[in-house]
Each structure stands twice: as structure tokens, then as C-alpha cells.
Coordinates of C-alpha atoms and ligand atoms in Angstrom, one line a residue:
X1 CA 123.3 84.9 97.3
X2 CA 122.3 81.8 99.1
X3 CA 118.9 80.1 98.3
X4 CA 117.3 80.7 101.5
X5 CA 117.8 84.6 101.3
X6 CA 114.6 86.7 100.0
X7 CA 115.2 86.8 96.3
X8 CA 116.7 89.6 94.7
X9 CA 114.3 92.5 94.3
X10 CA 112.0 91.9 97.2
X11 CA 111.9 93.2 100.5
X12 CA 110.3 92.4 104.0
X13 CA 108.4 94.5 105.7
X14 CA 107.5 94.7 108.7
X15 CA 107.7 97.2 112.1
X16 CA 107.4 100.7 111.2
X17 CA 107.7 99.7 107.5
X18 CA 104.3 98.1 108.2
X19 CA 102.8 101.1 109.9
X20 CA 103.3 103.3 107.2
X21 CA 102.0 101.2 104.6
X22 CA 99.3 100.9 106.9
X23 CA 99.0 104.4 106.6
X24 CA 98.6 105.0 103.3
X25 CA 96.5 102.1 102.4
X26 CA 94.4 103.5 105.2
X27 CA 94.3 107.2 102.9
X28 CA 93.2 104.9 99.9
X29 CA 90.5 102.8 101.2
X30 CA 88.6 105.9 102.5
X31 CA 89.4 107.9 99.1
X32 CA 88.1 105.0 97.0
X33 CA 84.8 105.2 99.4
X34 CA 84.6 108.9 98.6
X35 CA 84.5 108.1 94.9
X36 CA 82.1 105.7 94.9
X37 CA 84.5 103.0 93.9
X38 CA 84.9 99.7 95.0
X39 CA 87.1 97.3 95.7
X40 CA 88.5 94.1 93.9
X41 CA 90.8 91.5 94.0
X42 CA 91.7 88.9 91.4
X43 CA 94.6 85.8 91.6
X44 CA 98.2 86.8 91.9
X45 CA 98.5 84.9 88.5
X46 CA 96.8 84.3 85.5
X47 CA 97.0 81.7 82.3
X48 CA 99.8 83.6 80.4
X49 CA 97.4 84.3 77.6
X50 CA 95.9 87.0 79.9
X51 CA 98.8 89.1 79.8
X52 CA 100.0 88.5 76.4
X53 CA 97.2 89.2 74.7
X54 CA 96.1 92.4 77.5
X55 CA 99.3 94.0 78.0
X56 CA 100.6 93.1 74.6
X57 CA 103.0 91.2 72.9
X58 CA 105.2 93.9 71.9
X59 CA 105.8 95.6 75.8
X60 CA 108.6 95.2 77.2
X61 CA 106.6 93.4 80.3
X62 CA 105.4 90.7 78.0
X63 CA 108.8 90.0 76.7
X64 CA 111.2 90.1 79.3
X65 CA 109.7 90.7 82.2
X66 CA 107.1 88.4 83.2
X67 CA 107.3 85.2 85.9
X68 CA 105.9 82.3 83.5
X69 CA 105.8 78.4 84.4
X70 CA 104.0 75.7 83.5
X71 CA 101.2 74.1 85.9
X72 CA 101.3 70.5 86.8
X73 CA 98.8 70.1 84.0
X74 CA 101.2 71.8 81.6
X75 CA 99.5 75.1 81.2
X76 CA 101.7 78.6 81.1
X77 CA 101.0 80.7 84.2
X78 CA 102.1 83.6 84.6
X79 CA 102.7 86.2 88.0
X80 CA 100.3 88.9 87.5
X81 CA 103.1 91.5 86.2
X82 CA 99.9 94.5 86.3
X83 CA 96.3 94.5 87.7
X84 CA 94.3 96.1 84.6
X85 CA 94.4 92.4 82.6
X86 CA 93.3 90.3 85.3
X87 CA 91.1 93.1 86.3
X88 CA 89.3 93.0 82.7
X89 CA 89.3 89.2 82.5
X90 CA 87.2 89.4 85.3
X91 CA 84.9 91.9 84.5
X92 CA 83.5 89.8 81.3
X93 CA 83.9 86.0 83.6
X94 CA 81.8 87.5 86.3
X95 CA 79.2 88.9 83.7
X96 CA 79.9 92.8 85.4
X97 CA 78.9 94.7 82.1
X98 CA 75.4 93.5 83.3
X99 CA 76.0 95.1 86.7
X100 CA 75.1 99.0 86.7
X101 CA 77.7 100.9 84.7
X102 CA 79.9 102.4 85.0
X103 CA 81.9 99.8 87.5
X104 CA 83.9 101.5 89.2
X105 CA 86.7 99.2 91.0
X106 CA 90.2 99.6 92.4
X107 CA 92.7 97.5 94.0
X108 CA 96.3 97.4 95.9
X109 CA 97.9 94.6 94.8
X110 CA 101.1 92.9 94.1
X111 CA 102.5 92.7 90.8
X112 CA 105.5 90.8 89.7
X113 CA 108.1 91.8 86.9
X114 CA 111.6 90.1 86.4
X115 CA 113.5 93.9 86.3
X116 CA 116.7 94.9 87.2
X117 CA 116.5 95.8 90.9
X118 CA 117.2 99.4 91.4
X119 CA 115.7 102.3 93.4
X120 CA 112.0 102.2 92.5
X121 CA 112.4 99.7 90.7
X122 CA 111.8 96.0 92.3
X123 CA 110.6 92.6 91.6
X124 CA 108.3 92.5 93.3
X125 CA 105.6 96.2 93.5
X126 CA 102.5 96.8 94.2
X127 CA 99.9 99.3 92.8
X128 CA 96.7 101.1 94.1
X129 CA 95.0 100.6 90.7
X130 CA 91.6 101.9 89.7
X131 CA 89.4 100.8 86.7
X132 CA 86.3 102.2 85.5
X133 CA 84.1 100.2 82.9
X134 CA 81.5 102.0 81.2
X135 CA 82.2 105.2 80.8
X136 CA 83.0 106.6 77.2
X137 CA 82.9 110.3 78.5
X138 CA 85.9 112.3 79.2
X139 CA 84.4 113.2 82.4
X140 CA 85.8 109.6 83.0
X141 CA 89.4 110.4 82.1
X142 CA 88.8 113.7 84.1
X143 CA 87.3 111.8 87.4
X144 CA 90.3 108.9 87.3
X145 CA 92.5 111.2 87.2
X146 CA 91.6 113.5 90.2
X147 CA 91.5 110.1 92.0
X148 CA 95.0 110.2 91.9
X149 CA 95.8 113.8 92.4
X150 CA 93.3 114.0 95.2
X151 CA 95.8 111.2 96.7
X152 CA 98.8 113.1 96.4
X153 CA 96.4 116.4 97.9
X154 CA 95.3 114.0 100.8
X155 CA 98.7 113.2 101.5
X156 CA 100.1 116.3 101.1
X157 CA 102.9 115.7 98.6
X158 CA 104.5 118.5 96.9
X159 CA 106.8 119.3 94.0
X160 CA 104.9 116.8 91.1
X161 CA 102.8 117.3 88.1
X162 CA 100.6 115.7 85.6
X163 CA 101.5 115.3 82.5
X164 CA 98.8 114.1 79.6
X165 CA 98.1 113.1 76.3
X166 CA 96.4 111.6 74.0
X167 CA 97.8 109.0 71.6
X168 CA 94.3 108.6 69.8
X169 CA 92.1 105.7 68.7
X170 CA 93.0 103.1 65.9
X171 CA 92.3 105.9 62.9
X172 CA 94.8 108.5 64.4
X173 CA 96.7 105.7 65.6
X174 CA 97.2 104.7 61.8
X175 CA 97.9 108.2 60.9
X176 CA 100.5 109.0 63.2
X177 CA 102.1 105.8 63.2
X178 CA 103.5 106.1 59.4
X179 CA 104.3 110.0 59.7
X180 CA 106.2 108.5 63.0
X181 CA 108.1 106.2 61.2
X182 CA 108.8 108.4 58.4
X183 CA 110.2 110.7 60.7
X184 CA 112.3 107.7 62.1
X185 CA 113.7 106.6 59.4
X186 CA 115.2 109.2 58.0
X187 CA 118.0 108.9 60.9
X188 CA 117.2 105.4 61.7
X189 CA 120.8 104.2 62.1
X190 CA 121.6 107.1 64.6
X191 CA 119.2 105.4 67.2
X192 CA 119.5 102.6 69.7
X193 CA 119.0 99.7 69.1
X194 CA 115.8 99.3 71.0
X195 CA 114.6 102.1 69.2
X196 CA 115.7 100.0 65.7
X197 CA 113.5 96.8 66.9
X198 CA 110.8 99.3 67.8
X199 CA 110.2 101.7 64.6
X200 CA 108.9 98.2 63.3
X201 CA 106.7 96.9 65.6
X202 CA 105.6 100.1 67.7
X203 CA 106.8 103.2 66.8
X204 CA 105.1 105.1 69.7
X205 CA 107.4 103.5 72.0
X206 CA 110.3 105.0 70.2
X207 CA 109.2 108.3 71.9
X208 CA 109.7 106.7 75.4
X209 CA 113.3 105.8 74.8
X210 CA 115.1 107.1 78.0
X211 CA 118.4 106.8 75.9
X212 CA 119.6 110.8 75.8
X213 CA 120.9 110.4 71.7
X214 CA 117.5 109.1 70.8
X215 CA 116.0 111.9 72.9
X216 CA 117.6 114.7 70.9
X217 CA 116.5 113.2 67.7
X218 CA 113.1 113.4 68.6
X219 CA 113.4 116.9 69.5
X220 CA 111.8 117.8 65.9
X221 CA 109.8 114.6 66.1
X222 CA 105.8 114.9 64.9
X223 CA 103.5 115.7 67.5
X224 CA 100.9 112.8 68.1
X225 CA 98.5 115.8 69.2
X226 CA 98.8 117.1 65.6
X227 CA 97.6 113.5 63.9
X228 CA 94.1 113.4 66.0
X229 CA 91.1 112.4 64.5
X230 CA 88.5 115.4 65.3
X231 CA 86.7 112.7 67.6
X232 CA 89.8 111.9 69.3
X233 CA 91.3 115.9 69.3
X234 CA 87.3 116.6 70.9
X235 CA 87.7 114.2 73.6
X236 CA 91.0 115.3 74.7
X237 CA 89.8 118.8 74.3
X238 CA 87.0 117.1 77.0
X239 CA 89.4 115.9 79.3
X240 CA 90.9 118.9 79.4
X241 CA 87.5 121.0 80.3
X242 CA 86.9 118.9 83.2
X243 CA 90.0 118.7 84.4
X244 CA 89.8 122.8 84.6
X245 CA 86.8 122.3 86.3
X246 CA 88.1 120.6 89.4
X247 CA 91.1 123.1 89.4
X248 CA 93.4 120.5 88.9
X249 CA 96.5 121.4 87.2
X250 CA 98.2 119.5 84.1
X251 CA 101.0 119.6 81.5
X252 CA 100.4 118.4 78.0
X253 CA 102.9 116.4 77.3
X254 CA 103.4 114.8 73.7
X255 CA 105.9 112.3 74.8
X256 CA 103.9 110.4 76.8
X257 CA 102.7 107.2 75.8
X258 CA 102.8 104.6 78.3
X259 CA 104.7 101.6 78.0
X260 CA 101.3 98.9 77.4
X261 CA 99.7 98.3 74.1
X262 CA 96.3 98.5 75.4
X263 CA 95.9 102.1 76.1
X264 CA 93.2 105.0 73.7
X265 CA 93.2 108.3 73.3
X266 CA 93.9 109.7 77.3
X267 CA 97.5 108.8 78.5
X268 CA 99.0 110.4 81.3
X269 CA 101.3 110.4 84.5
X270 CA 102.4 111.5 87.9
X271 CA 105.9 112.6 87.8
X272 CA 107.7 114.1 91.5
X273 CA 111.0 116.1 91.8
X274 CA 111.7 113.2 94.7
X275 CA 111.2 110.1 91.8
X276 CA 113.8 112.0 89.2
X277 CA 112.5 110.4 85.7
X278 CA 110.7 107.7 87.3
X279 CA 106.8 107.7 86.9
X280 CA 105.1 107.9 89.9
X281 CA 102.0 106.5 88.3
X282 CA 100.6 106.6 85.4
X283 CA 97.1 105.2 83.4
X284 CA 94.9 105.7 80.5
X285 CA 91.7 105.0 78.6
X286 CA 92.0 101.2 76.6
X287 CA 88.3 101.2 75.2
X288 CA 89.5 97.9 73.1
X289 CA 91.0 95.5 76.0
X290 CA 87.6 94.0 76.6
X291 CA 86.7 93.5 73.1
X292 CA 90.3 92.1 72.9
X293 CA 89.1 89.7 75.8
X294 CA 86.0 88.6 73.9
X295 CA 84.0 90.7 75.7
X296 CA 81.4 93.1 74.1
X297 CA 82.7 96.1 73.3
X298 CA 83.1 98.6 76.5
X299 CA 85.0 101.9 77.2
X300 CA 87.4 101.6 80.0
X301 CA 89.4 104.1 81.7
X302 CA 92.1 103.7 84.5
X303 CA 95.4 104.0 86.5
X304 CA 98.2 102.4 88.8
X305 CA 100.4 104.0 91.0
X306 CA 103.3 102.5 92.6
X307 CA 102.8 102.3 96.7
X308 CA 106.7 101.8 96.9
X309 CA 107.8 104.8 94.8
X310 CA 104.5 106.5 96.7
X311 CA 106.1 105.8 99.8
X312 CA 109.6 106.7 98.6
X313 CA 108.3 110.5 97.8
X314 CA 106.5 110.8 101.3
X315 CA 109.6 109.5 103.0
X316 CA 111.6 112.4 101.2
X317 CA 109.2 114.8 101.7
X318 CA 108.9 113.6 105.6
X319 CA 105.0 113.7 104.9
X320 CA 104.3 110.7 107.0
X321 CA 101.9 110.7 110.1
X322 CA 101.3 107.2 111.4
X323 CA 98.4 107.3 113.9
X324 CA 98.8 107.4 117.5
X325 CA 98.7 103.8 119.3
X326 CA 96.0 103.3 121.9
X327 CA 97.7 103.3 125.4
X328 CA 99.0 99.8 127.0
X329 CA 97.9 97.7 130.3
X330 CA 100.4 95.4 130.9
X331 CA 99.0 92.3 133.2
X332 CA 101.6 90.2 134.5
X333 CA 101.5 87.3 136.2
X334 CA 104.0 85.7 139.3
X335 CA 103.7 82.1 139.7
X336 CA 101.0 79.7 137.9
X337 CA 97.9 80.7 139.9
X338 CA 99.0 84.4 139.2
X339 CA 100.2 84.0 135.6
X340 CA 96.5 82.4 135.4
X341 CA 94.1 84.4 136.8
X342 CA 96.4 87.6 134.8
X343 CA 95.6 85.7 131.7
X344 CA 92.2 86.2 132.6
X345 CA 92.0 89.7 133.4
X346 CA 94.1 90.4 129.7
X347 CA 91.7 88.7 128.1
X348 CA 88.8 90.1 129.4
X349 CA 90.5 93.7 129.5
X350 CA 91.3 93.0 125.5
X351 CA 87.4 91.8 125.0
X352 CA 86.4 95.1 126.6
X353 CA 88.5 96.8 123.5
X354 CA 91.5 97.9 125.7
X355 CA 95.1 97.0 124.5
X356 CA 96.5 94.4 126.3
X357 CA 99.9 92.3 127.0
X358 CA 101.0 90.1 129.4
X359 CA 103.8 87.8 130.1
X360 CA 104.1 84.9 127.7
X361 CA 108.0 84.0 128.7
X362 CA 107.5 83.2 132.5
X363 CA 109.9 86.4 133.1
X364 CA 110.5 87.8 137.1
X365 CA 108.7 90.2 138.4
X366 CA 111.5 92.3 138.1
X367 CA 111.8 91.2 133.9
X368 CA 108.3 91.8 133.3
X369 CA 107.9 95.5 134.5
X370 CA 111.1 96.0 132.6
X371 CA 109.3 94.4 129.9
X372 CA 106.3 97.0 130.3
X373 CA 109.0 99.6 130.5
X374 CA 110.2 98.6 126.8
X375 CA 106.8 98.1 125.0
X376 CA 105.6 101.5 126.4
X377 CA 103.2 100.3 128.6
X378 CA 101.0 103.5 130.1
X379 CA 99.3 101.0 133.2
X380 CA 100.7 98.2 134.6
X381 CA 99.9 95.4 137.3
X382 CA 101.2 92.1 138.3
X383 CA 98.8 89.4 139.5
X384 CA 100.5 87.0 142.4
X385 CA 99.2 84.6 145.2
X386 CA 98.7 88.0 147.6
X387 CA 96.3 89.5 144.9
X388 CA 94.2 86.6 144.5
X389 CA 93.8 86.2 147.9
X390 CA 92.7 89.7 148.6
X391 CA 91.2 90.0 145.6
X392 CA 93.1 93.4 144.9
X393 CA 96.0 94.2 143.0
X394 CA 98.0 97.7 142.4
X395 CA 97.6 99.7 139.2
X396 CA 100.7 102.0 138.4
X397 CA 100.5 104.6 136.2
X398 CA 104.1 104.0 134.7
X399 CA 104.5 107.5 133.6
X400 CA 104.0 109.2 137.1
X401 CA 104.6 106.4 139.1
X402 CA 100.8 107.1 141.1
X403 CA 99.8 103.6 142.7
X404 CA 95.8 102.7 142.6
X405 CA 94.7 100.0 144.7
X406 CA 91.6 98.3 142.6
X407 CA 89.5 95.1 143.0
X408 CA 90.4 92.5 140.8
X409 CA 87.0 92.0 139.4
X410 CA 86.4 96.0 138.5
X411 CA 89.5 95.9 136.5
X412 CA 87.7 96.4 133.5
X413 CA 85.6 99.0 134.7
X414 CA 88.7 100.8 136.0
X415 CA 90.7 100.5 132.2
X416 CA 87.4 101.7 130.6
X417 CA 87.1 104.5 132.6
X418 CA 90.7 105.9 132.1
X419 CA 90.0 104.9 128.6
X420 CA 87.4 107.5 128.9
X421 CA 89.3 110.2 130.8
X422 CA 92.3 110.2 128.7
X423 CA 92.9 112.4 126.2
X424 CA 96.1 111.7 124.9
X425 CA 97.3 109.3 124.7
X426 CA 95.0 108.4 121.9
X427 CA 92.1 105.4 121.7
Ligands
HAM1 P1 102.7 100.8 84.7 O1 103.1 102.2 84.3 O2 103.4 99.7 84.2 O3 101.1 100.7 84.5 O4 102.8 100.8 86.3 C1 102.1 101.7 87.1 C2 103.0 102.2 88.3 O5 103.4 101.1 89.0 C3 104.3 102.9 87.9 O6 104.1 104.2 87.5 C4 105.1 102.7 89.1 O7 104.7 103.6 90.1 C5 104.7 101.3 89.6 N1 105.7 100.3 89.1 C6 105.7 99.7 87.9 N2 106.7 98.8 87.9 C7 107.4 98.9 89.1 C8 108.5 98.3 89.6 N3 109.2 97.3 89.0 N4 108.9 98.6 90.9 C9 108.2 99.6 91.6 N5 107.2 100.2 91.1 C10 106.7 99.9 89.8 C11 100.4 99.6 84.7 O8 100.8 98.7 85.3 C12 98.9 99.8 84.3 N6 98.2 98.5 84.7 C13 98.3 101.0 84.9 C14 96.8 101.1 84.5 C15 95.7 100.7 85.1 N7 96.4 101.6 83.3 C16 95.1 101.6 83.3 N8 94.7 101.0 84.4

């Protein structure tokens, strides 16, 4: 691959690529409004500490995946690989716990991992993330999660589900971890050797492995549901409740446990027929990241949800609508005092909020009403010596061909009023 090609696991986009991501971060915005969440946005990379110490040292992100280099000065930086971290670091620099709590924030932003390219899988990804501070209930859990599945309602996907759990605080945590490895190690030479490294450091993550041997030894594996602290088992038990509530269905799932150190008790994920074993999102309390941060102690709750893979599941399930465009006047000009005066009524048609284009290429007459023809122009008119000198031009209607003779200065008042008269196409 040559150096000046985009590097491997990033894409362009652009055209109708755009539009739709347009489209759904249009869905977001207004969802986020509706929750009473708002939005922020922290640097695309952090000291390296950040992510080390809030994603943890043991992930996989924080050992093989992340973009680290050293700053002029000699400090590690590091690509912001997820938003939560940066998220948090902010929340205690910018003194939020004194704001009113809970905070209630989300984001769609890039994130950066160094991962084998593959479908839904890229280098560079972005997430619509949300984080709420302040909230210990699991009302919390409940609410972030219906953020998400009200998406997916919203958007009208099909065909997915959510699947929770609860891998505990630090008590059941403790608990579980040593029945866990027990369990383990009875056929620990039988597992990858992932799994191996893993027993050690983080047993939990032994129940992710996607390797199918290590997945039919952990058919008879504990249950971390069995292993709660009554707190803990109450809470989920919570969670649960409200999630009933809103009539939002889940599966318990006992294999899920994220892939970051940083999550409490609630885990869960979005998983869609279209995505195959690929999360579609996924999030989870992490009650100690702050503290972790130096921060005073504070409950936190949250998720992020891949925009690709989002888009790759409406694109299967031909579930996007990108909005109508608002109808084009084309203004073209024929000669300099023509091509002038033109650029004067496109600017003043595009001040009066009508779509505008005109001819930037010095084309023919001929050219530029092709040119109209191509960019779907619904009104055109060319601007010459003859119009400026009887200070009328012709308006066609490019879809029946009707001709209206109009004074050049009540242009604008013409395009405003077929503004108003339309109905489709669209303003
Ligand atoms: P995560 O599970 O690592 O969690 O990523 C969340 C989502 O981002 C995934 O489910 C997937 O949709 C998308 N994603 C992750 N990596 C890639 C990739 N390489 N290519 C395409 N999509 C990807 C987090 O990052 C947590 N910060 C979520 C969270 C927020 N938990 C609490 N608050």
C-alpha cells in the first residue's frame, strides 16, 4: 500500500455516505434532547495515563490496541481508543460533580484502535456514547439503557435483543473470581492460550473467549448471577423492574461481561441477526472510574454504540430514509456582466433561504443548462446582456418545460413564493 493511500482500516466518506450519517446523527441529537441529556466533546487524544488507568491495563485495548506516541515534550499520548475515560477525566477537571446531578452527557465521536480491519471492525469507529454521573439507582441502568433501545425503535431496526447482566461490585467480584478460576483450572491446559494468560489476571474475560473449544468448556461454567452480594443481586433485580416498566424486552445473559476493566454490577449489550456475533453496542455501570481518576467517589452508568456497525444493520435492513432535498434554482450567467449580475441574484436568492447554484466554470449556455439538468435543478434561468438590459429574464420550470417571464429585481419574491406553493418537492 503506498503512503499516500488512507491507512488501512479507515474509510472516506462522503456523498450519500455522508447523507446517511447525517441521518442518523440527525435521530441522536433529537433523542438525546428527549432525555434530557446533553452533549460533550473532549480531545481526540489524551495523556496515555488516561486510558491505562480507565480502561485498564489488563483489556485488550490497553495492550494492543491503542495509537501511543510521544509529544515533542516527551509525554505518551495516546488516540482516544473509547469516549467513557476522557469523558470521566473531564467530568472531575471541569469540577461537574458540583453541577446538578445527575450529569447526564453523550457524544458521537471518533475512537481509534490499532485492530485487524474486518467487517465492523475498523481503525478508525465512532460511537454515540452516553454517560450519566450521579445516579446510584437502577432506574439509571434502566433509563441508559432504553436510550439505546429507543434508538433502535426510532430507527426501526428489527431482529436484535438485549442481553444483561450483572458482574457485581468488588465483594461479589472477589467471590466469583476464585470459584471462576477454580472452575478454570481444573481443565486449564484444554483452553487457549489467551484464556491461559487470562485465568491470571482476569478471569471474567475468560467467559468472552470467542474461541468455540473454550466455549464448550464453559458450558458448566459458574454463573456470576449465582455469586452476587444481596446488594448487588437487589440492584439487578432493580434494573430488571424498570426495565419491565417501559416494556422493554431483555435476555439475561451470564456470559456477558464486557471487554473494559472499569465496569459494576449492570453489563449489557445490543446484539442484531444483521451483526452475526458482533456487538452492536454495549455499556455498563463503573461506579469506581472516577474514584480511580481521583475524583470523589460517584456512581456512573453508560453506553457506546458503534455508528458504523449501526449503519451496517440499517443498510441490511434497508431502514434508511434520508430527507428530501429542498428544490434547486439554477442562476447562470453568459458573459462577465451576466455571469455578474447572476452572482448577485444567487446570492441574494440563497440569503432569502432558497437553494442556489450557479456557474463557477465559465461553461456555455448550452453546458450550463446541461449542468442544471445533472444537479436536479427544479428552476432555472440564465442572466445575459439582453436581461440586464430589459431587466427581465425567463424562469423555466425544468420539469414541465413552462417559461415565466419575471423582473429581475422580484426574483426573490418570485423563488419565495413557489417556495410557498410547493408541496413536494420538500423545503
Ligand atoms: P466497546 O464495547 O469497546 O465499549 O465499544 C462500544 C461499541 O463501539 C461496540 O459495541 C461497537 O459497536 C463499536 N466498536 C468498538 N470497536 C469498534 C471497531 N474497531 N470498529 C467498529 N466499531 C467498533 C466502549 O467503548 C465503552 N466506552 C462503552 C461505554 C460507555 N461503557 C460505558 N460507557
Amino acid at each position: 500500500m503506498s503512503d499516500t493511500q488512507a491507512p488501512k482500516g479507515t474509510t472516506d466518506i462522503f456523498g450519500k455516505e455522508a447523507e446517511k450519517w447525517r441521518f442518523v446523527e440527525d435521530v441522536i441529537h433529537e433523542l438525546c434532547e428527549d432525555f434530557g441529556v446533553q452533549e460533550i466533546r473532549t480531545p481526540m487524544f489524551e495523556y496515555t495515563e488516561v486510558f491505562k488507568r480507565g480502561v485498564g491495563d489488563t483489556t485488550d485495548i490497553v495492550q494492543k490496541e491503542m495509537f501511543t506516541f510521544l509529544d515533542n515534550g516527551g509525554r505518551s499520548i495516546t488516540l482516544r481508543p473509547e469516549g467513557t475515560a476522557g469523558v470521566a477525566r473531564a467530568y472531575i477537571e471541569n469540577g461537574m460533580a458540583s453541577m446538578t446531578q445527575p450529569l447526564k452527557l453523550y457524544y458521537i465521536m471518533p475512537n481509534f484502535r490499532a485492530e485487524k480491519p474486518q467487517r465492523g471492525r475498523s481503525r478508525q469507529h465512532t460511537q454515540f456514547g452516553l454517560e450519566y454521573f450521579g445516579a446510584p439507582t437502577p432506574a439509571a441502568d434502566a433509563e441508559v439503557i432504553s436510550v439505546a433501545y429507543e434508538l433502535y425503535r426510532r430507527l426501526n431496526i428489527e431482529n436484535y435483543e438485549v442481553r444483561i447482566n450483572s458482574i457485581g461490585g468488588h465483594d461479589s467480584r472477589v467471590k466469583f473470581n476464585s470459584v471462576l478460576t477454580a472452575f478454570i483450572q481444573t481443565n486449564l491446559q484444554r483452553f487457549c492460550p489467551l484464556c491461559q494468560e487470562r485465568v491470571a489476571k482476569n478471569p471474567l474475560r475468560v467467559l468472552d473467549c470467542k474461541v468455540e473449544s473454550c466455549q464448550r468448556l464453559l458450558e458448566d461454567a459458574p454463573s456470576v448471577l449465582d455469586h452476587l452480594t444481596p446488594e448487588d443481586a437487589e440492584h439487578f433485580e432493580g434494573v430488571k423492574r424498570n426495565l419491565d416498566a417501559m416494556g422493554i424486552p431483555y435476555i439475561v445473559d451470564s456470559r456477558i461481561v464486557r471487554g473494559l476493566d472499569y465496569y459494576t454490577r449492570t453489563v449489557f449489550e445490543f446484539f442484531c441477526k444483521d451483526l452475526g456475533e458482533m456487538a452492536g453496542g454495549g455499556g455498563g455501570r463503573y461506579d469506581n472510574l472516577i474514584e480511580s481518576f481521583g475524583g470523589v467517589t460517584t456512581p456512573a452508568v453508560g453506553f457506546g454504540l458503534g455508528i458504523e456497525r449501526l449503519l451496517m444493520i440499517l443498510e441490511a435492513q434497508k431502514k434508511i430514509t434520508i430527507k428530501p432535498k429542498r428544490s434547486i434554482f439554477y442562476v447562470g450567467g453568459i458573459g462577465d456582466d451576466g455571469s455578474l449580475k447572476a452572482q448577485q441574484i444567487a446570492y441574494s436568492l440563497r440569503e432569502a433561504g432558497i437553494r442556489t447554484e450557479g456557474d463557477l466554470t465559465a461553461r456555455s449556455p448550452k453546458a450550463q443548462m446541461k449542468y442544471a439538468n445533472n444537479i436536479g435543478a427544479a428552476y432555472s434561468m440564465l442572466i445575459g446582456s439582453d436581461e440586464i438590459a430589459s431587466n427581465k429574464c425567463t424562469v423555466k420550470n425544468m420539469e414541465t418545460g413552462e417559461q415565466t417571464s419575471v423582473t429581475l429585481d422580484a426574483i426573490v419574491d418570485y423563488a419565495v413564493g413557489l417556495k410557498r406553493a410547493e408541496i413536494n418537492p420538500v423545503y
